[in-house]
Amino acid sequence: MIKIPDAILTASGLAFLLLPLHALADTLTVPGDAVIAAQVIDELELQGESERHDDILLRPVSGIGDAVHELPEYCVVVGDARMDGDRLRITTKALTCIETDGGDSDIYSGEISAAAYELDGSYGLAVCETGHCKLSSDHVFHLKLASRLEIEEQDNPSARINEQRRQAEGAGVANPIPAERPDPDSD
């Protein structure tokens, strides 16, 4: 029987315990019952029942009444809009968020399934009348998620470049302090 020294066993156990915490830190997680306040980025107009707009851009809004969750400050949600009777129906399909912390930033990009509701909880947006819908960019509404959202952090080449730049400016291992040597140009 091979004996594993206690120090190695302890380190292995600690690494195993810390693994899920590290994985959670690199994931943007939003619960399935989340309600997020949002607005369209550009004004949206639809004429007639058959018209629809794909790939509209939405942005989250913070500090709005009944919203029970907030996305990072810098997010863009992509969705589709169509007129349905006297309501505008918006469903989402993708989102990209950048979460910043000082000079560091994390990028999350993935799929999201949510539908638009008025702030009073009614399904769809009450912005239509007589075959015409107009949604202004200051109209706040809720996005209710259809399921839990978990998006892994994406590769961020900019973060690597910034880290290299910080190291080159003397803040890291890549730029060690030079040893004192005589100046070859001095006499």
mmCIF file of C-alpha atoms in Angstrom, residues 29-184:
data_model
loop_
_atom_site.group_PDB
_atom_site.id
_atom_site.type_symbol
_atom_site.label_atom_id
_atom_site.label_comp_id
_atom_site.label_asym_id
_atom_site.label_seq_id
_atom_site.Cartn_x
_atom_site.Cartn_y
_atom_site.Cartn_z
ATOM 1 C CA THR A 29 -25.776 33.403 -12.743
ATOM 2 C CA VAL A 30 -29.334 34.727 -12.691
ATOM 3 C CA PRO A 31 -32.126 32.724 -10.999
ATOM 4 C CA GLY A 32 -35.030 31.408 -13.079
ATOM 5 C CA ASP A 33 -37.589 33.616 -11.336
ATOM 6 C CA ALA A 34 -35.609 36.822 -11.958
ATOM 7 C CA VAL A 35 -37.332 39.985 -13.098
ATOM 8 C CA ILE A 36 -35.041 42.516 -14.783
ATOM 9 C CA ALA A 37 -35.992 46.085 -15.697
ATOM 10 C CA ALA A 38 -35.092 46.983 -19.291
ATOM 11 C CA GLN A 39 -35.505 49.486 -22.131
ATOM 12 C CA VAL A 40 -34.975 49.359 -25.883
ATOM 13 C CA ILE A 41 -31.818 51.168 -26.997
ATOM 14 C CA ASP A 42 -33.443 52.686 -30.109
ATOM 15 C CA GLU A 43 -37.084 53.622 -30.609
ATOM 16 C CA LEU A 44 -39.047 50.786 -32.209
ATOM 17 C CA GLU A 45 -42.043 51.092 -34.577
ATOM 18 C CA LEU A 46 -44.145 48.353 -36.165
ATOM 19 C CA GLN A 47 -46.958 48.739 -38.696
ATOM 20 C CA GLY A 48 -49.554 45.985 -39.084
ATOM 21 C CA GLU A 49 -50.073 42.569 -37.508
ATOM 22 C CA SER A 50 -47.581 40.738 -39.729
ATOM 23 C CA GLU A 51 -44.611 43.032 -39.168
ATOM 24 C CA ARG A 52 -41.865 41.982 -36.812
ATOM 25 C CA HIS A 53 -38.394 43.219 -35.954
ATOM 26 C CA ASP A 54 -35.627 40.735 -35.258
ATOM 27 C CA ASP A 55 -32.426 41.472 -33.386
ATOM 28 C CA ILE A 56 -33.603 44.532 -31.474
ATOM 29 C CA LEU A 57 -31.249 45.757 -28.757
ATOM 30 C CA LEU A 58 -32.291 46.133 -25.122
ATOM 31 C CA ARG A 59 -30.392 47.372 -22.102
ATOM 32 C CA PRO A 60 -30.966 46.654 -18.423
ATOM 33 C CA VAL A 61 -32.034 49.508 -16.152
ATOM 34 C CA SER A 62 -31.164 49.554 -12.457
ATOM 35 C CA GLY A 63 -33.170 50.758 -9.485
ATOM 36 C CA ILE A 64 -36.657 50.231 -10.949
ATOM 37 C CA GLY A 65 -39.417 49.151 -8.534
ATOM 38 C CA ASP A 66 -40.279 45.461 -8.692
ATOM 39 C CA ALA A 67 -37.182 44.244 -10.540
ATOM 40 C CA VAL A 68 -35.775 41.484 -8.342
ATOM 41 C CA HIS A 69 -32.428 41.143 -10.071
ATOM 42 C CA GLU A 70 -29.943 43.374 -11.849
ATOM 43 C CA LEU A 71 -27.509 42.475 -14.584
ATOM 44 C CA PRO A 72 -24.049 44.038 -14.687
ATOM 45 C CA GLU A 73 -24.058 47.705 -15.670
ATOM 46 C CA TYR A 74 -22.741 47.090 -19.184
ATOM 47 C CA CYS A 75 -25.106 44.623 -20.901
ATOM 48 C CA VAL A 76 -26.838 44.337 -24.237
ATOM 49 C CA VAL A 77 -29.742 41.947 -24.691
ATOM 50 C CA VAL A 78 -30.835 40.886 -28.185
ATOM 51 C CA GLY A 79 -34.465 40.049 -28.831
ATOM 52 C CA ASP A 80 -37.294 39.909 -31.336
ATOM 53 C CA ALA A 81 -40.479 42.008 -31.364
ATOM 54 C CA ARG A 82 -43.829 41.417 -33.018
ATOM 55 C CA MET A 83 -47.257 42.961 -32.819
ATOM 56 C CA ASP A 84 -49.979 40.752 -31.330
ATOM 57 C CA GLY A 85 -53.350 42.503 -31.225
ATOM 58 C CA ASP A 86 -53.050 45.531 -28.982
ATOM 59 C CA ARG A 87 -49.743 44.440 -27.425
ATOM 60 C CA LEU A 88 -46.103 44.367 -28.481
ATOM 61 C CA ARG A 89 -44.511 41.007 -27.686
ATOM 62 C CA ILE A 90 -40.759 40.934 -27.072
ATOM 63 C CA THR A 91 -38.769 37.769 -26.494
ATOM 64 C CA THR A 92 -35.036 37.630 -25.883
ATOM 65 C CA LYS A 93 -32.447 35.261 -27.276
ATOM 66 C CA ALA A 94 -28.913 36.460 -26.462
ATOM 67 C CA LEU A 95 -27.024 38.682 -24.082
ATOM 68 C CA THR A 96 -23.520 40.052 -23.701
ATOM 69 C CA CYS A 97 -22.369 41.647 -20.445
ATOM 70 C CA ILE A 98 -19.112 43.205 -19.327
ATOM 71 C CA GLU A 99 -18.592 43.344 -15.589
ATOM 72 C CA THR A 100 -15.869 45.745 -14.499
ATOM 73 C CA ASP A 101 -13.840 45.860 -11.320
ATOM 74 C CA GLY A 102 -11.271 48.643 -11.389
ATOM 75 C CA GLY A 103 -9.051 48.043 -14.405
ATOM 76 C CA ASP A 104 -10.236 44.448 -14.845
ATOM 77 C CA SER A 105 -13.245 43.316 -16.842
ATOM 78 C CA ASP A 106 -15.057 40.016 -17.293
ATOM 79 C CA ILE A 107 -17.055 39.257 -20.457
ATOM 80 C CA TYR A 108 -20.131 37.028 -20.471
ATOM 81 C CA SER A 109 -21.984 36.142 -23.646
ATOM 82 C CA GLY A 110 -24.669 33.527 -24.172
ATOM 83 C CA GLU A 111 -28.334 32.686 -24.633
ATOM 84 C CA ILE A 112 -31.175 34.137 -22.554
ATOM 85 C CA SER A 113 -34.865 33.258 -22.717
ATOM 86 C CA ALA A 114 -37.137 35.964 -21.339
ATOM 87 C CA ALA A 115 -40.345 37.784 -22.250
ATOM 88 C CA ALA A 116 -41.368 41.423 -21.833
ATOM 89 C CA TYR A 117 -44.024 42.444 -19.316
ATOM 90 C CA GLU A 118 -45.350 45.856 -18.345
ATOM 91 C CA LEU A 119 -44.416 47.095 -14.864
ATOM 92 C CA ASP A 120 -47.943 46.170 -13.704
ATOM 93 C CA GLY A 121 -47.207 42.502 -14.555
ATOM 94 C CA SER A 122 -49.328 42.255 -17.729
ATOM 95 C CA TYR A 123 -47.814 40.212 -20.562
ATOM 96 C CA GLY A 124 -46.596 42.213 -23.547
ATOM 97 C CA LEU A 125 -46.211 45.955 -23.807
ATOM 98 C CA ALA A 126 -49.231 48.256 -24.103
ATOM 99 C CA VAL A 127 -47.734 50.503 -26.792
ATOM 100 C CA CYS A 128 -50.006 49.632 -29.741
ATOM 101 C CA GLU A 129 -53.169 51.187 -31.149
ATOM 102 C CA THR A 130 -55.022 50.630 -34.421
ATOM 103 C CA GLY A 131 -52.389 48.513 -36.157
ATOM 104 C CA HIS A 132 -49.386 50.602 -35.094
ATOM 105 C CA CYS A 133 -46.906 50.028 -32.257
ATOM 106 C CA LYS A 134 -44.385 52.573 -31.042
ATOM 107 C CA LEU A 135 -41.963 51.765 -28.215
ATOM 108 C CA SER A 136 -39.832 54.704 -27.107
ATOM 109 C CA SER A 137 -36.362 54.270 -25.647
ATOM 110 C CA ASP A 138 -37.464 55.718 -22.292
ATOM 111 C CA HIS A 139 -40.291 53.159 -21.771
ATOM 112 C CA VAL A 140 -39.214 50.857 -18.913
ATOM 113 C CA PHE A 141 -40.567 47.298 -18.803
ATOM 114 C CA HIS A 142 -39.710 44.001 -17.150
ATOM 115 C CA LEU A 143 -38.002 40.977 -18.626
ATOM 116 C CA LYS A 144 -39.081 37.784 -16.859
ATOM 117 C CA LEU A 145 -36.702 34.882 -17.337
ATOM 118 C CA ALA A 146 -38.117 31.562 -18.527
ATOM 119 C CA SER A 147 -35.327 29.573 -16.863
ATOM 120 C CA ARG A 148 -32.170 29.930 -14.800
ATOM 121 C CA LEU A 149 -29.342 31.695 -16.601
ATOM 122 C CA GLU A 150 -25.738 30.508 -16.232
ATOM 123 C CA ILE A 151 -23.145 31.919 -18.603
ATOM 124 C CA GLU A 152 -19.454 31.102 -18.363
ATOM 125 C CA GLU A 153 -16.929 33.913 -18.564
ATOM 126 C CA GLN A 154 -15.533 34.383 -22.081
ATOM 127 C CA ASP A 155 -11.907 34.815 -23.035
ATOM 128 C CA ASN A 156 -10.891 38.467 -22.724
ATOM 129 C CA PRO A 157 -7.789 39.250 -24.840
ATOM 130 C CA SER A 158 -7.911 42.857 -23.649
ATOM 131 C CA ALA A 159 -7.429 41.728 -20.026
ATOM 132 C CA ARG A 160 -4.293 39.770 -21.000
ATOM 133 C CA ILE A 161 -2.894 42.778 -22.881
ATOM 134 C CA ASN A 162 -3.583 45.054 -19.899
ATOM 135 C CA GLU A 163 -1.884 42.593 -17.537
ATOM 136 C CA GLN A 164 1.192 42.505 -19.783
ATOM 137 C CA ARG A 165 1.184 46.295 -19.921
ATOM 138 C CA ARG A 166 1.008 46.546 -16.101
ATOM 139 C CA GLN A 167 3.913 44.119 -15.805
ATOM 140 C CA ALA A 168 5.959 46.064 -18.364
ATOM 141 C CA GLU A 169 5.403 49.234 -16.323
ATOM 142 C CA GLY A 170 7.039 47.682 -13.258
ATOM 143 C CA ALA A 171 4.040 46.266 -11.452
ATOM 144 C CA GLY A 172 4.727 42.597 -12.088
ATOM 145 C CA VAL A 173 7.134 39.716 -12.447
ATOM 146 C CA ALA A 174 7.760 40.372 -16.154
ATOM 147 C CA ASN A 175 9.610 43.564 -15.252
ATOM 148 C CA PRO A 176 12.127 42.729 -12.508
ATOM 149 C CA ILE A 177 14.164 45.476 -10.931
ATOM 150 C CA PRO A 178 17.537 45.507 -12.689
ATOM 151 C CA ALA A 179 20.680 44.918 -10.685
ATOM 152 C CA GLU A 180 23.003 47.888 -10.276
ATOM 153 C CA ARG A 181 25.724 47.819 -12.888
ATOM 154 C CA PRO A 182 28.210 50.417 -13.999
ATOM 155 C CA ASP A 183 27.105 52.619 -16.904
ATOM 156 C CA PRO A 184 29.222 51.611 -19.954
#
